[in-house]
CSV table of C-alpha atoms in Angstrom, one decimal:
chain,number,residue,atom,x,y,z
A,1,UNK,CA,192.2,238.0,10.4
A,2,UNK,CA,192.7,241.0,12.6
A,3,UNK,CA,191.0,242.2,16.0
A,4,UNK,CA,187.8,243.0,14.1
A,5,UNK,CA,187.1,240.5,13.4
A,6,UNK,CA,187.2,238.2,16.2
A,7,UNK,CA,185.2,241.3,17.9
A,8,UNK,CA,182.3,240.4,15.4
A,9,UNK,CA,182.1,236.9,16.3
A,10,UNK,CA,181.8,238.0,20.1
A,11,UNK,CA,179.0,240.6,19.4
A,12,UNK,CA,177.2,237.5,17.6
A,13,UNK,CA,177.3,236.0,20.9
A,14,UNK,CA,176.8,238.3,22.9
A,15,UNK,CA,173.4,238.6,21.5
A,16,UNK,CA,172.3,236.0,23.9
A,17,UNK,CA,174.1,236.9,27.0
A,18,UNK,CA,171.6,238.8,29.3
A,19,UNK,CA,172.4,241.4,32.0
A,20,UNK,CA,173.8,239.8,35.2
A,21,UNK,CA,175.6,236.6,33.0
A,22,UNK,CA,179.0,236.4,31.7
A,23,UNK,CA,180.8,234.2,28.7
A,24,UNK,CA,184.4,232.1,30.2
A,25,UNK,CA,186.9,230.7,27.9
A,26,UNK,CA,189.9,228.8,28.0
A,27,UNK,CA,192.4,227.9,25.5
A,28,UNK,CA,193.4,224.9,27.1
A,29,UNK,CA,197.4,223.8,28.1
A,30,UNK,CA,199.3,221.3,26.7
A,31,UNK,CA,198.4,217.8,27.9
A,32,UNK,CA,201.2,215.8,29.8
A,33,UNK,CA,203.3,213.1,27.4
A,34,UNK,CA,205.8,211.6,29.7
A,35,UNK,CA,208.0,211.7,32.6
A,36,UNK,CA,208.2,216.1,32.4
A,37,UNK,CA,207.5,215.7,28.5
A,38,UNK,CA,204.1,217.3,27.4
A,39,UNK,CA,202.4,217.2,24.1
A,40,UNK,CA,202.8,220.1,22.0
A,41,UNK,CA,200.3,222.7,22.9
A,42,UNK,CA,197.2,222.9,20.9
A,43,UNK,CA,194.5,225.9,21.4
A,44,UNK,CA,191.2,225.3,22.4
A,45,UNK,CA,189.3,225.9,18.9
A,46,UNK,CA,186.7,227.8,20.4
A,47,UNK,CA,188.5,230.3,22.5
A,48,UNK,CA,190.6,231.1,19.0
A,49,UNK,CA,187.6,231.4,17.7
A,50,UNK,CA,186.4,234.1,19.6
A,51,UNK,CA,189.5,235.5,20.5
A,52,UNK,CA,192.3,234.7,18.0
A,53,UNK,CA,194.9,234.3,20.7
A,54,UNK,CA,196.7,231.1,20.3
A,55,UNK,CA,198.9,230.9,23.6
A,56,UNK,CA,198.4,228.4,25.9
A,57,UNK,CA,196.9,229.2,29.0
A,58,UNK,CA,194.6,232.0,28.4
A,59,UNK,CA,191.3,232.9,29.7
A,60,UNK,CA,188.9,235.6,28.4
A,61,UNK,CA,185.8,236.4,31.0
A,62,UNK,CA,183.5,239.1,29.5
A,63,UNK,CA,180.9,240.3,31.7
A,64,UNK,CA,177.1,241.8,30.4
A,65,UNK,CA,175.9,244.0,32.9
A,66,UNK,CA,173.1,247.0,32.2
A,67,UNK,CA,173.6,245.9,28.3
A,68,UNK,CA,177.2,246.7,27.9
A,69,UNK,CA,179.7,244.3,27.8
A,70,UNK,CA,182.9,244.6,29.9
A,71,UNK,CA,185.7,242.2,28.5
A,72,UNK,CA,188.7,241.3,29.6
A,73,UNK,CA,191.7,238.6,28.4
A,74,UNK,CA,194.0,237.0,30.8
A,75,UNK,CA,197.1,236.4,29.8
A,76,UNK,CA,200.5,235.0,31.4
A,77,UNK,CA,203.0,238.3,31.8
A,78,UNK,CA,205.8,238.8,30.3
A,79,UNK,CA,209.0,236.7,32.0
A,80,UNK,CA,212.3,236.5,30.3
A,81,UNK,CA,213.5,233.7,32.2
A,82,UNK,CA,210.3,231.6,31.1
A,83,UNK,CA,210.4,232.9,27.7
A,84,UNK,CA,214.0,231.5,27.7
A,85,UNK,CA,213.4,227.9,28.0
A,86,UNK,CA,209.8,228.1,26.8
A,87,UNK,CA,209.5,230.9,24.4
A,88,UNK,CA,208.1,234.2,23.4
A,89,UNK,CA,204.8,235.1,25.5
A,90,UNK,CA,202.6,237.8,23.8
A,91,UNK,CA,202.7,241.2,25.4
A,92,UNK,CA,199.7,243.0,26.4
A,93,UNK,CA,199.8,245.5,23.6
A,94,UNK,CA,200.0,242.5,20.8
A,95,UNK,CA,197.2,240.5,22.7
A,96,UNK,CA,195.4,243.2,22.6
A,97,UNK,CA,195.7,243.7,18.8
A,98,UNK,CA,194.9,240.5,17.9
A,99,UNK,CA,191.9,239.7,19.7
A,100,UNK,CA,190.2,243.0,19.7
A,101,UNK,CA,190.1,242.8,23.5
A,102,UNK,CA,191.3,246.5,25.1
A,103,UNK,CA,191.7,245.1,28.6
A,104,UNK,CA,194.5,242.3,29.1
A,105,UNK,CA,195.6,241.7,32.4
A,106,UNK,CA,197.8,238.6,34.0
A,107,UNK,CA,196.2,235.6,34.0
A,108,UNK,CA,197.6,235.5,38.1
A,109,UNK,CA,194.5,237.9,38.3
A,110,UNK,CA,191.7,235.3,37.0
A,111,UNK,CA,190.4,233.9,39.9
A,112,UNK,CA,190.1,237.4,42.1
A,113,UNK,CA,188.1,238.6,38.9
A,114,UNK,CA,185.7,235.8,38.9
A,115,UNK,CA,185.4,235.5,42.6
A,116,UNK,CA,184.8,239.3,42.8
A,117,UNK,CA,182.6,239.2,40.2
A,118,UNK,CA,180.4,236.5,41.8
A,119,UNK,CA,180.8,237.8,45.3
A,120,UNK,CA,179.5,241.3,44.7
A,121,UNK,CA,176.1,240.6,43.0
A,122,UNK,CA,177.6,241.7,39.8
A,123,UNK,CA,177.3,237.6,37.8
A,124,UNK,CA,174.3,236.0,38.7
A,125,UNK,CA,174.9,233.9,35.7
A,126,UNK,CA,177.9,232.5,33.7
A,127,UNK,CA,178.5,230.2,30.5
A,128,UNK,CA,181.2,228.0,30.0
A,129,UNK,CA,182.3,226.2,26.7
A,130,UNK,CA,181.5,222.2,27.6
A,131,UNK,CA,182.8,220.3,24.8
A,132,UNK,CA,181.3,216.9,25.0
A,133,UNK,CA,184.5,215.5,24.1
A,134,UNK,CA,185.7,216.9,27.4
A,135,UNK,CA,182.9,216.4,29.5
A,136,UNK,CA,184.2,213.4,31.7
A,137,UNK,CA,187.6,215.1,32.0
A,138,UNK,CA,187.4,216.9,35.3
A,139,UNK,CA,190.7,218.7,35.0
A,140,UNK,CA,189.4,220.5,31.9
A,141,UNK,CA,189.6,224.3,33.6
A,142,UNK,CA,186.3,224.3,32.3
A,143,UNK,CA,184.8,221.5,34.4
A,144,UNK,CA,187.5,222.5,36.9
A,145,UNK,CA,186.1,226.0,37.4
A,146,UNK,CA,182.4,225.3,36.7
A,147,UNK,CA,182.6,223.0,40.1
A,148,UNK,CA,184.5,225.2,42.2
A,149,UNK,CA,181.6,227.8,41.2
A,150,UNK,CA,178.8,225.6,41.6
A,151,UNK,CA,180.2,224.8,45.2
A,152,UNK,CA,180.9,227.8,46.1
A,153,UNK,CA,177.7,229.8,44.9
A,154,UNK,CA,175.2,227.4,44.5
A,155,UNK,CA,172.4,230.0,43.4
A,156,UNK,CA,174.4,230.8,40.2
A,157,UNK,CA,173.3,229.5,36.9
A,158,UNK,CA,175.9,227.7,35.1
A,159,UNK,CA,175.2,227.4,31.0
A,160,UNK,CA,176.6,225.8,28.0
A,161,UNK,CA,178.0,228.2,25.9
A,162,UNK,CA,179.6,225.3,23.0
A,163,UNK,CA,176.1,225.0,20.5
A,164,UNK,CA,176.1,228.4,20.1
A,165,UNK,CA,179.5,228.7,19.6
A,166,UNK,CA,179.1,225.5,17.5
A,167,UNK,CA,176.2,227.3,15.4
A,168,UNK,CA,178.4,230.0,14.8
A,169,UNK,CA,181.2,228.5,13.4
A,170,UNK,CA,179.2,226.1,10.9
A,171,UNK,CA,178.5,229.1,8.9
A,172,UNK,CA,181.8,230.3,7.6
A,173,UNK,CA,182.7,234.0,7.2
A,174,UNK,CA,185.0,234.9,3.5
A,175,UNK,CA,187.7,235.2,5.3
A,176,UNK,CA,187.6,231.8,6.6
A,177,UNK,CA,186.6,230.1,3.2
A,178,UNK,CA,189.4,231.7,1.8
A,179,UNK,CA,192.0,230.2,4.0
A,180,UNK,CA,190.4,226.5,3.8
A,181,UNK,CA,190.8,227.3,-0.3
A,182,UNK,CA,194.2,227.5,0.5
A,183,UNK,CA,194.4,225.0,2.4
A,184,UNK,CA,193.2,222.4,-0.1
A,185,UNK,CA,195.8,224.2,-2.6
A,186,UNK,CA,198.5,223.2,-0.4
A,187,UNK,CA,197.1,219.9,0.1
A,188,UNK,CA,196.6,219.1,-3.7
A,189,UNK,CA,200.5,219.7,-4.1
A,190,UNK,CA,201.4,216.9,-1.6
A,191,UNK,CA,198.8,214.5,-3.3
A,192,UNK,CA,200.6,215.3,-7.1
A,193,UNK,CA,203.5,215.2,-5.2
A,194,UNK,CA,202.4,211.4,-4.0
A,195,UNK,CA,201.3,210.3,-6.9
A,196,UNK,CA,204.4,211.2,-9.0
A,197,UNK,CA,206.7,209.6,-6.4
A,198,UNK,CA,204.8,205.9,-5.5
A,199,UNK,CA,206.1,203.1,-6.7
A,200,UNK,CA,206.5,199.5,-5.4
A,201,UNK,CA,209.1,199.4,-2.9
A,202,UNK,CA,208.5,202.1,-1.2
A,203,UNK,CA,207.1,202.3,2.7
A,204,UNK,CA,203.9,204.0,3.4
A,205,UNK,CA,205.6,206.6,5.5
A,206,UNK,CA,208.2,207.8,2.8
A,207,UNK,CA,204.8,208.7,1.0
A,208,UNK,CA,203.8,210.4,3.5
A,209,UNK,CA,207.5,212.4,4.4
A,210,UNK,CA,206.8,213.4,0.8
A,211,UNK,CA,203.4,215.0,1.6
A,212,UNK,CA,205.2,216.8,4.7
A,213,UNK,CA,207.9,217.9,2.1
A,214,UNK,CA,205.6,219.2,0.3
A,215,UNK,CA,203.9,221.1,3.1
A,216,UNK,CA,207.1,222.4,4.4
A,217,UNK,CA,207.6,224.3,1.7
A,218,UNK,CA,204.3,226.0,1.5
A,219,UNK,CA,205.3,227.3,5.6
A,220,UNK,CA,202.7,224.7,6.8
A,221,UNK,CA,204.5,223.1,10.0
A,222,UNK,CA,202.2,220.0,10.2
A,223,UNK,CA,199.2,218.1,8.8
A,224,UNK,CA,196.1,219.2,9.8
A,225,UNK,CA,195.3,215.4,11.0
A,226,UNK,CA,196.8,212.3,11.5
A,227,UNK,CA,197.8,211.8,7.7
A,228,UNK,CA,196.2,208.6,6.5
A,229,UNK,CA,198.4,206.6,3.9
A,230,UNK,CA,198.5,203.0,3.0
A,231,UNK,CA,198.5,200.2,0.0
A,232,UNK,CA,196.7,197.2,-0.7
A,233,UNK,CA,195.0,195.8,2.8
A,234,UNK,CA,195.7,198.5,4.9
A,235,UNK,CA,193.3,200.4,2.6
A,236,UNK,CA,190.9,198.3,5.3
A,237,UNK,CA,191.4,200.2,8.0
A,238,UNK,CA,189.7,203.5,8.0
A,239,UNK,CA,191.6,205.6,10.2
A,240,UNK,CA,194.8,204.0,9.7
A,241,UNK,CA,197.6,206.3,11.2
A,242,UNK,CA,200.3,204.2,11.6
A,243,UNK,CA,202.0,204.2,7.7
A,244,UNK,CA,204.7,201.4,7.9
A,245,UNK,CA,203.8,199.2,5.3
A,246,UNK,CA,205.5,198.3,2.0
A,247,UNK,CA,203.3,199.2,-1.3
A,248,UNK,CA,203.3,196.2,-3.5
A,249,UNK,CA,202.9,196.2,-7.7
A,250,UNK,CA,198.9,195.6,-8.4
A,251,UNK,CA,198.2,197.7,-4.9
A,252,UNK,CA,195.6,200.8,-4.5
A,253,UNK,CA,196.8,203.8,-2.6
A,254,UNK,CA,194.6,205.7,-0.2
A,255,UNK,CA,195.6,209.2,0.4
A,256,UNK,CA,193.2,210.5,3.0
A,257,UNK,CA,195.4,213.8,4.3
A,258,UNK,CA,195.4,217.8,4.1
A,259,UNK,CA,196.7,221.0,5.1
A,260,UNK,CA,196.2,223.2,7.5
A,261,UNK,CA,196.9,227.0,7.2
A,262,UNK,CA,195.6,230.2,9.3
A,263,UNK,CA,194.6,227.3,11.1
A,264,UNK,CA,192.0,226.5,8.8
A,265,UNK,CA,192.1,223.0,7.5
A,266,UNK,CA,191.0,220.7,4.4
A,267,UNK,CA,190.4,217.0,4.2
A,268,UNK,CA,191.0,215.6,0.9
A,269,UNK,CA,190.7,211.5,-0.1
A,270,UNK,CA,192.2,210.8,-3.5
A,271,UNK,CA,193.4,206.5,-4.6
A,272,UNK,CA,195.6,205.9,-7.1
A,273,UNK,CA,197.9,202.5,-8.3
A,274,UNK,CA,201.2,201.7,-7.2
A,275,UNK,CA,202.6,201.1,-10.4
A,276,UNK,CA,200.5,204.3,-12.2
A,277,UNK,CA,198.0,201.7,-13.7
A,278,UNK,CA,194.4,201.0,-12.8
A,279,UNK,CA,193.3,197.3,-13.1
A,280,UNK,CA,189.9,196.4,-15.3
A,281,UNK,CA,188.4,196.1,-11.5
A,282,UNK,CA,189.8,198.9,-9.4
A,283,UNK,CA,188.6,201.0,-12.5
A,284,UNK,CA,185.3,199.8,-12.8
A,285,UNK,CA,185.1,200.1,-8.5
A,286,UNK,CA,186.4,203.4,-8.8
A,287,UNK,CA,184.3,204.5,-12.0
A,288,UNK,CA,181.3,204.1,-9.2
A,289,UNK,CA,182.7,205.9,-6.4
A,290,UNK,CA,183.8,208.7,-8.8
A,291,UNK,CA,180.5,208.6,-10.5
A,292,UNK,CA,178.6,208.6,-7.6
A,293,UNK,CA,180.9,211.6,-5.8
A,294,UNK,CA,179.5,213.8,-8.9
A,295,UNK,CA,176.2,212.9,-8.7
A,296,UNK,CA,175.8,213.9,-4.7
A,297,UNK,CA,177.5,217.5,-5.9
A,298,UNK,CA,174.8,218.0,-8.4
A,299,UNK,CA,172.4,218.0,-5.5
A,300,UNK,CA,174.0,220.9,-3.9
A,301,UNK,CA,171.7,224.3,-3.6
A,302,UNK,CA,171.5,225.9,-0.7
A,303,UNK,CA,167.8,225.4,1.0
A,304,UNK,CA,167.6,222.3,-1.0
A,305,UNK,CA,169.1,219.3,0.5
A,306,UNK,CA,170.2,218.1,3.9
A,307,UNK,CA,173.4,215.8,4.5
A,308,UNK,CA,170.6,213.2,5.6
A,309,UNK,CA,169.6,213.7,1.9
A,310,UNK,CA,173.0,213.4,0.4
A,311,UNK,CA,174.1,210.0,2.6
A,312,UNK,CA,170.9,208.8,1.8
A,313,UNK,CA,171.7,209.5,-2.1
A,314,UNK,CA,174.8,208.0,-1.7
A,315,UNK,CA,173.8,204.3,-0.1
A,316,UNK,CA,171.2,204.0,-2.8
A,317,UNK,CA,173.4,204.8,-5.5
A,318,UNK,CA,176.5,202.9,-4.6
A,319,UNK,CA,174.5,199.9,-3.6
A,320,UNK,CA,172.6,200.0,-7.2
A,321,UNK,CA,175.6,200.4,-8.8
A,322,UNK,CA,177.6,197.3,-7.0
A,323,UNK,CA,174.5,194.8,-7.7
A,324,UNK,CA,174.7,196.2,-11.0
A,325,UNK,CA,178.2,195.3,-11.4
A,326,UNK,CA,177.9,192.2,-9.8
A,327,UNK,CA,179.9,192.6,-6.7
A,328,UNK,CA,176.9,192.9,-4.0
A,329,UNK,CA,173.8,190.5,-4.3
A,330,UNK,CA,170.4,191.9,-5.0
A,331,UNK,CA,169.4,190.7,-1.4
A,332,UNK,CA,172.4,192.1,0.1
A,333,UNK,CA,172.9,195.3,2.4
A,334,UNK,CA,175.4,197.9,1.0
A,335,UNK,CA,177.3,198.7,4.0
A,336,UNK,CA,178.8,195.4,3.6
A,337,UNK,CA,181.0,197.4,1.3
A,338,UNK,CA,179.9,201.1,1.9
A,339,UNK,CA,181.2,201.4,5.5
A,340,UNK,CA,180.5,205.1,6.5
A,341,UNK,CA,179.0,208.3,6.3
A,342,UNK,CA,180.8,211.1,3.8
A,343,UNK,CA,179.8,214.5,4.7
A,344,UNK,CA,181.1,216.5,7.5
A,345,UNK,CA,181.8,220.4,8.2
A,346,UNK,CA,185.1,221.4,8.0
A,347,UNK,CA,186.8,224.5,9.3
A,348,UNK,CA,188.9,225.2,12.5
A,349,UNK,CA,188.9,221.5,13.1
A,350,UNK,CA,188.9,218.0,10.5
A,351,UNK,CA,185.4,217.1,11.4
A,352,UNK,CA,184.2,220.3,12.3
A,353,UNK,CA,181.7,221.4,14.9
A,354,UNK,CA,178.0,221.6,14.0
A,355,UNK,CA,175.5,219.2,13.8
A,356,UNK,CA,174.3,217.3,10.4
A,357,UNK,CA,172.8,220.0,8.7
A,358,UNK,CA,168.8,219.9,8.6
A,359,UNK,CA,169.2,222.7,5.0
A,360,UNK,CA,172.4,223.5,3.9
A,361,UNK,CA,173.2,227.3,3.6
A,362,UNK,CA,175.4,229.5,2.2
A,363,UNK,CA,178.8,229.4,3.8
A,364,UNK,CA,178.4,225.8,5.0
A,365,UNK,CA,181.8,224.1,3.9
A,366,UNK,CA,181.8,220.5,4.2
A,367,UNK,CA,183.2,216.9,2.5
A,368,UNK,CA,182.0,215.0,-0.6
A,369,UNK,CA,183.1,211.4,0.1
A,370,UNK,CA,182.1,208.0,-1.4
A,371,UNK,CA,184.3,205.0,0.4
A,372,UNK,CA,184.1,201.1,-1.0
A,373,UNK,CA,185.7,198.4,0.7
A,374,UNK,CA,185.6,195.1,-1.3
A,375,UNK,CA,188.1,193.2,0.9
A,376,UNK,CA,187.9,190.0,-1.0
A,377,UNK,CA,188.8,191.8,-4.0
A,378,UNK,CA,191.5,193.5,-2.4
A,379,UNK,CA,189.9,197.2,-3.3
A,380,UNK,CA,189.2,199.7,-1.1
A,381,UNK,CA,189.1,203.4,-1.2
A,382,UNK,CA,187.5,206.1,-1.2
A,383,UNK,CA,187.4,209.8,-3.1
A,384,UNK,CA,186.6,212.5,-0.9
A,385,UNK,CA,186.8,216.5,-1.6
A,386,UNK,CA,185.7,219.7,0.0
A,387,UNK,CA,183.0,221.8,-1.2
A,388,UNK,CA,181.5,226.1,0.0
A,389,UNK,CA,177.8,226.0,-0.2
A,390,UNK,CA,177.2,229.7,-1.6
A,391,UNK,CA,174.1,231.7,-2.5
A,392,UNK,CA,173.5,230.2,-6.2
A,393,UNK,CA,175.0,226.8,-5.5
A,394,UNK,CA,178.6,225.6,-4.4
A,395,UNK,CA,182.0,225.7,-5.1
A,396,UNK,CA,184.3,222.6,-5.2
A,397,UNK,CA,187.2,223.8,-3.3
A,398,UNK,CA,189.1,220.7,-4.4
A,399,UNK,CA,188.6,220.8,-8.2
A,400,UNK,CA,191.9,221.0,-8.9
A,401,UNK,CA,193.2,218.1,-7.7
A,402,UNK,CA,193.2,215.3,-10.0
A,403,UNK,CA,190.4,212.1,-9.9
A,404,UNK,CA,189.5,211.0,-13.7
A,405,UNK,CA,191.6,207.5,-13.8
A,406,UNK,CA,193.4,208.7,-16.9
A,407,UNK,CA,194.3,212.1,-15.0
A,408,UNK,CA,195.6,209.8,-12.4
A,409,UNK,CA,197.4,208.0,-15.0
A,410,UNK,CA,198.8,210.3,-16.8
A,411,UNK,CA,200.2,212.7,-13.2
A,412,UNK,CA,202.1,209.2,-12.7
A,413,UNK,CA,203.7,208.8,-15.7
């Protein structure tokens, strides 16, 4: 993705911006780990977004003023002695490039530009990205500056610009569908790779250093999420993230894990035996789940079905299925084994930004998943992949990656 394209997204916004209001973003600093330790730093997803500048610390004001928009991007300068224990800081010339943005100044600048701004008449109005995740946090700089603006210049208006970022961003452009594609090729090598290498014996986490391998080699640094691998009961824990257990003979593996690349991710669930053999139960559990996956995908048309549609689809179907087969009573409620939802956006982050969606459209790109826990059975699971909703239908992103229980069977040898 280059300049223009960032430029588009901003014109998109920009459509609601009136004369007298301006648009502040932040991409956010690395949070504090320990002692002087900090996390590594991870960039705001909707200044990237808008700006495709991925250095920690940056601000981007842009300003609407007798309809024509005035932007600028802050940026720390260039400092050699920084750079040398921290390293490389963009120069003006390449931010500029990569955001679009013509004007890049020092970020040692922001607060003269805003306080000018608002002194002189000029911002009557401004917008600021509140994440609700970040809402109680009142370091986030955009809570920070929102106060100090709200204290200082009570009669301006202060907006939320995050749902109309958010809207923007549920409907994906090429470009981005392209790099989730290759995302979830990436990610369907680590889950081969997985599936060749399990056996009993073997720790949860040297499944998952096989994933990484795997990744490593395609130039993807890290998983786009917390990778979720275990066997047998930790299969019971949804979001299990902490992969130290031993997978036992009999065992089902749950592989919920992906890729991320361009910074575009994919989310991929796939369960498979420890010893490359399905039980007569785990295949007859998994026959439903799989069964069930298909069915929701044949509802997929754009202007046809919401994700309240497909969940609802989903209960009904794996709860019929279940009594059918005898594990769940005719009287009984599914989500005693059909424990949560299985479609979400994905994009820029693992579970997206974006409401449910009321109609899917074209360039929505969001998960297929069926989960069923049967703890007293010791099976639990689920088979999740990544579909683009496009003008005559969908794609299934993740068709290449292997489900059918003999395919399974036959990728372990």
């Amino acid at each position: 993705m280059n300049g223009d394209t960032f430029q588009r997204r901003r014109q998109r916004f920009y459509e609601h911006l009136e004369d007298g209001e301006a648009l502040i973003l932040f991409a956010g600093s690395a949070p504090r780990k320990s002692a002087d330790a900090n996390y590594r730093f991870f960039a705001n997803r909707n200044f990237y977004y808008l700006t495709g500048v991925l250095q920690a610390e940056s601000a981007f004001l842009a300003v609407k003023a007798a309809g024509e928009i005035e932007e600028t991007l802050f940026v720390h300068k260039k400092d050699p002695l920084v750079e040398r224990w921290h390293g490389y800081r963009l120069s003006s010339d390449e931010a500029s490039e990569r955001s679009g943005i013509e004007r890049v100044s020092d970020l040692d600048g922001f607060d003269r530009t805003i306080q000018a701004a608002l002194k002189g008449g000029v911002v009557s109005g401004l917008w600021f990205d509140f994440d609700k995740y970040d809402s109680g946090l009142a370091d986030a700089p955009q809570n920070r500056q929102s106060a100090s603006v709200r204290s200082a210049f009570p009669y301006v208006s202060i907006k939320n610009a995050y749902p109309l970022i958010c809207a923007l961003r549920t409907i994906k452009e090429a470009g981005e569908i392209s790099h989730i594609r290759e995302a979830v090729g990436i990610t369907r090598e680590g889950i081969h790779a997985m599936m060749q290498s399990a056996r009993a014996g073997l720790f949860e986490y040297q499944l998952e250093a096989v994933f990484n391998k795997v990744l490593a080699d395609a130039g993807v640094r890290e998983p786009a999420f917390a990778s979720i691998i275990s066997g047998g009961r930790n299969n019971f824990y949804i979001h299990y993230e902490e992969p130290m257990g031993l997978l036992q003979d009999g065992d089902l593996i749950l592989t919920d894990v992906g890729a991320r690349k361009n910074e575009y991710v994919a989310d991929i669930s796939r369960a498979f035996p420890v010893n490359g053999r399905f039980t007569t139960q785990q295949k007859e559990v998994y026959s439903i789940a799989l069964m069930v996956n298909k069915e929701l995908m044949g509802l997929l048309a754009p202007g046809r079905v919401s994700f309240a549609d497909i969940e609802a689809h989903a209960r009904r179907r794996v709860g019929e299925e279940l009594i059918a087969a005898g594990y769940l009573g005719k009287n009984e409620d599914v989500s005693k084994y059909y424990w949560h939802k299985g479609t979400h956006h994905i994009g820029l982050d693992v579970h997206d930004v974006g409401p449910p969606a009321k109609v899917i459209e074209p360039g929505m790109v969001f998960t297929i998943d069926v989960g069923i826990y049967i703890e007293d059975r010791n099976i639990g699971f689920r088979v999740e992949d990544n579909v683009a909703i496009n003008e005559s239908g969908y794609e299934h992103l993740s068709s290449g990656i292997v489900r059918e229980i003999d395919e399974i069977e036959a990728m372990m040898g």
